[in-house]
Amino acid sequence: MTNKSLAKRPEDTCVLVTGGAGFIGSHTCVELLAEGYRVIVLDDLSNSSKEAVRRVRRIAGAGGERCAFVEGSILDRDLLGRVFAENDVDAIIHFAGFKAVGESVEKPLEYYWNNVAGTLVLCDVARAHGVKNVVFSSSATVYGEPEFVPITEDCPKHAPTNPYGQTKSMLEQVLSDLYAGDGEWNVVLLRYFNPIGAHPSGLIGEDPKGIPNNLVPYVAQVAVGKLAAVGVFGDDYPTPDGTGVRDYIHVVDLARGHVAALRWMGGKVGTGEPRGLGSVAGEPAPDGTRRGVGIFNLGTGRGSSVLEVIAAFSRACGRELPYVIKPRRAGDIAVNYAACDKARDELGWVAEYDLDRMCEDSWRWQSMNPDGYAS
Ligand code: NAD
Ligand code: UFG
């Protein structure tokens, strides 16, 4: 079966956003709606709330009418069948999945089942309805301990140290093999670095359940007085101040990267040259829509240390945030940051916002919603 064409206007394009009520998904829906796309959010709310979708609609204003919500799982084949049968879906942006690194070590079966089996079911039902345009949320975790920084897309992949990371690596392989077996597939693998920040409205943001595992949500809860002090995991790394260095990227920039990927898949940006650095280029369809597997890092290209993040957040919230040095966290690497030239050159996308802006927006969200969507 031929693939759906993306060579059309956003107004005529319907995007199924799995996991669209989540942190990155909700911000991506806002950007899609702002560009005129029609959006269907499919989310089982296992790590999010319906309130996020309401707020996405609020931010979108009149465009909010183009955002439908379906509560359910990507593992539910019958439900997916109905979603595809009742809607003229053109493309999928696939965020749905579990993402807690530590939890994945304790619950490998749940992680492989939800992330891997869920994606297989999704792709199978999509294919049966002629939808072979997929943007997938991958992660810098697929590089493992990187062989060099800044990390380019052709940096060799290394085995991730946890089941969560394994699911990302496996699903990159699965999606690449779909194209290898059927040249109609048009796949983009987006390898995110460290998404933080929130929408500047303060209406949507990251809402972790329980004590946050990730640095910025933890710092934000210290800033709002819910936690006493930030634990800094190691100050003896070979970095300028001894703490770990990461490439933090504003979630709004990241969200816009998905819109850029959709345009690129539709043949609307890029040079048309063979895709370098890890990607596999296919012959474009007669309508100019691309075929193949495009791989892109989404980061800023700049690394910041844990202490720099705490300092930036302190500036944002107007007080020195307390921290204590703790032992290194198992599995952490010293430094990772992205080379983003490929996304710039081919997608026409660059991250705009700096660390201060990320922390300001994160602080606005946290202070307006100290208990997240339950506030
Ligand atoms: P999130 O948990 O906020 O969003 C994921 C969403 O998927 C949630 O709303 C959850 O309810 C939903 N979901 C989970 N399983 C589902 C299922 N079976 N069916 C339907 N919905 C389901 O996480 P996020 O930070 O927005 O991440 C989105 C994607 O990006 C994930 O795939 C994640 O692994 C990936 N990613 C995230 C980061 C990060 O640091 N946040 C980094 C790299 C990659
Ligand atoms: N850190 C602390 N204290 C904390 C939490 C984190 O010092 O309370 C440090 C970590 O040691 C690391 C940095 O802050 O140096 C960033 O840690 P995060 O947990 O925020 O992010 P990671 O880089 O460890 O993990 C992120 C994503 C994962 C993904 C991984 C690899 O959250 O999903 O990048 O790409 F797998």
Tab-separated table of N, CA and C and ligand atoms in Angstrom, residues 99 101 139-141 164 192 194 213-216 218 230-233 244-246 248 306 329 332 336, ligand 2:
chain	number	residue	atom	x	y	z
A	99	LYS	N	9.456	6.433	30.589
A	99	LYS	CA	10.752	7.090	30.377
A	99	LYS	C	11.678	7.179	31.592
A	101	VAL	N	14.493	6.111	33.786
A	101	VAL	CA	15.650	5.227	33.639
A	101	VAL	C	15.730	4.222	34.798
A	139	SER	N	16.536	9.288	21.778
A	139	SER	CA	17.241	9.942	22.875
A	139	SER	C	18.743	9.854	22.660
A	140	ALA	N	19.443	10.818	23.205
A	140	ALA	CA	20.905	10.781	23.181
A	140	ALA	C	21.429	9.558	23.922
A	141	THR	N	20.557	8.908	24.679
A	141	THR	CA	20.977	7.713	25.402
A	141	THR	C	21.469	6.624	24.441
A	164	TYR	N	15.276	1.150	29.604
A	164	TYR	CA	14.664	2.289	28.921
A	164	TYR	C	15.465	2.654	27.668
A	192	TYR	N	16.754	13.353	21.214
A	192	TYR	CA	16.701	14.520	22.101
A	192	TYR	C	17.877	14.476	23.074
A	194	ASN	N	18.748	17.063	26.510
A	194	ASN	CA	18.023	17.153	27.789
A	194	ASN	C	16.950	18.227	27.748
A	213	ASN	N	13.390	12.588	39.219
A	213	ASN	CA	14.675	11.925	38.970
A	213	ASN	C	15.629	12.857	38.247
A	214	ASN	N	15.084	13.773	37.476
A	214	ASN	CA	15.918	14.604	36.604
A	214	ASN	C	16.264	15.919	37.289
A	215	LEU	N	17.367	16.485	36.855
A	215	LEU	CA	17.932	17.636	37.554
A	215	LEU	C	16.974	18.832	37.640
A	216	VAL	N	16.506	19.319	36.500
A	216	VAL	CA	15.777	20.585	36.546
A	216	VAL	C	14.444	20.488	37.299
A	218	TYR	N	13.909	18.667	39.764
A	218	TYR	CA	14.307	18.624	41.179
A	218	TYR	C	14.650	20.037	41.670
A	230	VAL	N	19.287	20.685	46.541
A	230	VAL	CA	19.607	19.850	45.374
A	230	VAL	C	20.773	18.944	45.732
A	231	GLY	N	20.663	17.666	45.402
A	231	GLY	CA	21.809	16.767	45.533
A	231	GLY	C	22.565	16.791	44.217
A	232	VAL	N	23.825	17.147	44.293
A	232	VAL	CA	24.650	17.186	43.068
A	232	VAL	C	25.386	15.857	42.973
A	233	PHE	N	25.102	15.086	41.930
A	233	PHE	CA	25.652	13.735	41.830
A	233	PHE	C	27.083	13.753	41.287
A	244	GLY	N	28.634	17.031	36.189
A	244	GLY	CA	28.267	16.505	34.869
A	244	GLY	C	27.794	17.593	33.922
A	245	VAL	N	28.142	17.439	32.662
A	245	VAL	CA	27.777	18.427	31.645
A	245	VAL	C	26.777	17.808	30.662
A	246	ARG	N	25.671	18.554	30.420
A	246	ARG	CA	24.632	18.088	29.500
A	246	ARG	C	24.218	19.220	28.574
A	248	TYR	N	21.259	21.004	27.588
A	248	TYR	CA	19.853	21.280	27.925
A	248	TYR	C	19.214	22.052	26.784
A	306	VAL	N	26.082	20.889	36.107
A	306	VAL	CA	25.024	20.893	37.131
A	306	VAL	C	25.067	22.200	37.914
A	329	ARG	N	26.044	9.273	40.491
A	329	ARG	CA	24.906	8.379	40.274
A	329	ARG	C	25.336	7.292	39.280
A	332	ASP	N	25.762	7.336	35.103
A	332	ASP	CA	25.905	8.681	34.518
A	332	ASP	C	27.232	8.828	33.783
A	336	ASN	N	27.936	15.131	27.841
A	336	ASN	CA	27.400	14.920	26.500
A	336	ASN	C	26.745	16.183	25.979
B	2	UFG	N1	21.840	15.341	38.496
B	2	UFG	C1	22.149	15.773	39.752
B	2	UFG	N2	21.182	15.745	40.702
B	2	UFG	C2	19.921	15.307	40.458
B	2	UFG	C3	19.611	14.850	39.169
B	2	UFG	C4	20.592	14.871	38.203
B	2	UFG	O1	23.278	16.181	40.013
B	2	UFG	O2	19.081	15.291	41.380
B	2	UFG	C5	22.868	15.433	37.438
B	2	UFG	C6	23.181	14.136	36.738
B	2	UFG	O3	24.210	13.462	37.408
B	2	UFG	C7	23.591	14.640	35.359
B	2	UFG	C8	22.728	15.885	35.155
B	2	UFG	O4	22.347	16.302	36.448
B	2	UFG	O5	24.929	15.042	35.363
B	2	UFG	C9	21.478	15.646	34.312
B	2	UFG	O6	20.738	14.557	34.863
B	2	UFG	P1	19.248	14.249	34.412
B	2	UFG	O7	18.763	13.096	35.218
B	2	UFG	O8	18.439	15.482	34.414
B	2	UFG	O9	19.417	13.850	32.876
B	2	UFG	P2	20.288	12.675	32.245
B	2	UFG	O10	21.264	13.349	31.340
B	2	UFG	O11	20.821	11.744	33.233
B	2	UFG	O12	19.146	11.870	31.489
B	2	UFG	C10	18.568	12.367	30.321
B	2	UFG	C11	17.134	11.880	30.136
B	2	UFG	C12	17.094	10.405	29.913
B	2	UFG	C13	18.040	9.981	28.858
B	2	UFG	C14	19.425	10.509	29.187
B	2	UFG	C15	20.463	10.158	28.186
B	2	UFG	O13	16.348	12.203	31.265
B	2	UFG	O14	15.784	10.063	29.483
B	2	UFG	O15	19.359	11.917	29.281
B	2	UFG	O16	20.233	10.854	27.023
B	2	UFG	F1	18.084	8.634	28.759
